[in-house]
Coordinates of C-alpha atoms in Angstrom, one line a residue:
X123 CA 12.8 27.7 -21.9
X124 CA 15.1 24.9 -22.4
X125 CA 14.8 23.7 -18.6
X126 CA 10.5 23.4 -19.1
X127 CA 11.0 21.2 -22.6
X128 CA 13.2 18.9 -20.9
X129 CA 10.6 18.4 -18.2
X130 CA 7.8 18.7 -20.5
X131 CA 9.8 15.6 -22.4
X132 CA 10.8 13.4 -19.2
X133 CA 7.5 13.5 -17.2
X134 CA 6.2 11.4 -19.6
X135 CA 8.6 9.0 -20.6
X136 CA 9.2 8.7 -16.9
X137 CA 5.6 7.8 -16.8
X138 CA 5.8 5.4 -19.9
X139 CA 9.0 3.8 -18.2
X140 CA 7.0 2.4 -14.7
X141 CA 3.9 1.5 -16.7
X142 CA 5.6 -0.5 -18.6
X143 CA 8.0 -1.9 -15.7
X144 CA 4.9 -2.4 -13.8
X145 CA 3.1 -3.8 -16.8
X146 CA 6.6 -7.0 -16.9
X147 CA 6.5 -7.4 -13.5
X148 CA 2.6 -8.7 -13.6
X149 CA 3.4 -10.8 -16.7
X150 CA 6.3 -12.4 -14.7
X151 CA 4.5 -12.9 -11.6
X152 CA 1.7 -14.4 -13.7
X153 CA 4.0 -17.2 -15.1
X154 CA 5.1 -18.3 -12.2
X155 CA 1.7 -18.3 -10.8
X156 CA 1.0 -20.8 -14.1
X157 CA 4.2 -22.7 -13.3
X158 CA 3.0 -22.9 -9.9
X159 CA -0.2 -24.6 -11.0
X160 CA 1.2 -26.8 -13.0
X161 CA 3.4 -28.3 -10.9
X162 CA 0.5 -28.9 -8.4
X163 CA -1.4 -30.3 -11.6
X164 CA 1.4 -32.9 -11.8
X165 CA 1.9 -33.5 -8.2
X166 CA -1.9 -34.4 -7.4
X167 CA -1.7 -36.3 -11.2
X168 CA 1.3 -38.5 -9.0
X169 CA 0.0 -38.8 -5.7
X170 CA -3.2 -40.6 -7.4
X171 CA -1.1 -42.6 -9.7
X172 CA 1.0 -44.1 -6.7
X173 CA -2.5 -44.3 -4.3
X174 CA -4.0 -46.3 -7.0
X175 CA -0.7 -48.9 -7.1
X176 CA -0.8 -48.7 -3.3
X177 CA -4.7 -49.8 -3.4
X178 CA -5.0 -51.7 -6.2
X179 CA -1.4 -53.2 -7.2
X180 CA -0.8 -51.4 -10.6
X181 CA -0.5 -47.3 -12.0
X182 CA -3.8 -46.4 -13.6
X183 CA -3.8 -47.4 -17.0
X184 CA -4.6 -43.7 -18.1
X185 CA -5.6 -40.5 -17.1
X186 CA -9.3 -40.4 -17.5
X187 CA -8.9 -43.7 -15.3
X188 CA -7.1 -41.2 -12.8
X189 CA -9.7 -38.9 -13.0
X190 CA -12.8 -41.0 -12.9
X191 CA -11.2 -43.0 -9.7
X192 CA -9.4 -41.2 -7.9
X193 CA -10.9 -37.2 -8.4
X194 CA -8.2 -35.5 -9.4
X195 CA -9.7 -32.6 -11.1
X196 CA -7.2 -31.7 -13.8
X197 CA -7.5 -28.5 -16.0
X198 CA -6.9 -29.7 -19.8
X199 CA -7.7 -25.9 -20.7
X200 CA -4.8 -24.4 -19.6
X201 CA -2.7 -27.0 -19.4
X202 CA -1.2 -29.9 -21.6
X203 CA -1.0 -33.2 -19.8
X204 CA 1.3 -36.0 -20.8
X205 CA 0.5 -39.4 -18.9
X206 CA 2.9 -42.1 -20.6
X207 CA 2.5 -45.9 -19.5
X208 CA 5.1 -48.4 -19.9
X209 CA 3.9 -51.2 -18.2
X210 CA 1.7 -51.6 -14.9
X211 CA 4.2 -52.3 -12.3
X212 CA 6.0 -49.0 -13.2
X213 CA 5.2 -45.5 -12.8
X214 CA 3.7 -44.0 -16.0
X215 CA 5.5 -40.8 -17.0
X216 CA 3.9 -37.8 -15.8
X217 CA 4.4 -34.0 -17.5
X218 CA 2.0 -30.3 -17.1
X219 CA 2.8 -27.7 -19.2
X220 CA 1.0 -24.7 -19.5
X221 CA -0.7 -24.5 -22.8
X222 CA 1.1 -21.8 -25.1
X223 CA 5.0 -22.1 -23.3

């Protein structure tokens, strides 16, 4: 009787034990997804800034001049964007997070 209970008790938290694995592994493969993306947010964000100084001799003065210019599309949803400039002759500071991290 003993041998049934034990089974009766470990067939499910067995169960419990992979959903749950399975359920961290998704939520980890998702953030790095959203890393992913953000990086590539940040690295099409640059590529315009320096085509723009290349082109016209100075960064883009701001990011909606970015975007309006040089159609980046950039997803303020899910991300935060930081775009910093100094002065025109040097490359603005250029930052993607995802939103919530």
């Amino acid at each position: 009787m003993k041998k049934s209970l034990w089974k009766a008790f470990i067939t499910p938290v067995a169960f419990i034990l992979v959903i749950l694995a399975i359920i961290l592994w998704a939520t980890n493969m998702t953030g790095k997804a959203n890393a992913e993306q953000a990086k590539v947010q940040e690295e099409a964000i640059r590529k315009a800034a320096v085509t723009c100084y290349a082109i016209e001799g100075r960064y883009p003065e701001s990011l909606k001049y970015v975007k309006d210019n040089y159609n980046v599309i950039v997803d303020e949803e899910d991300f935060v964007i930081n775009y910093e400039v100094f002065a025109s002759n040097i490359m603005p500071s250029i930052d993607v997070k995802v939103k919530g991290e």
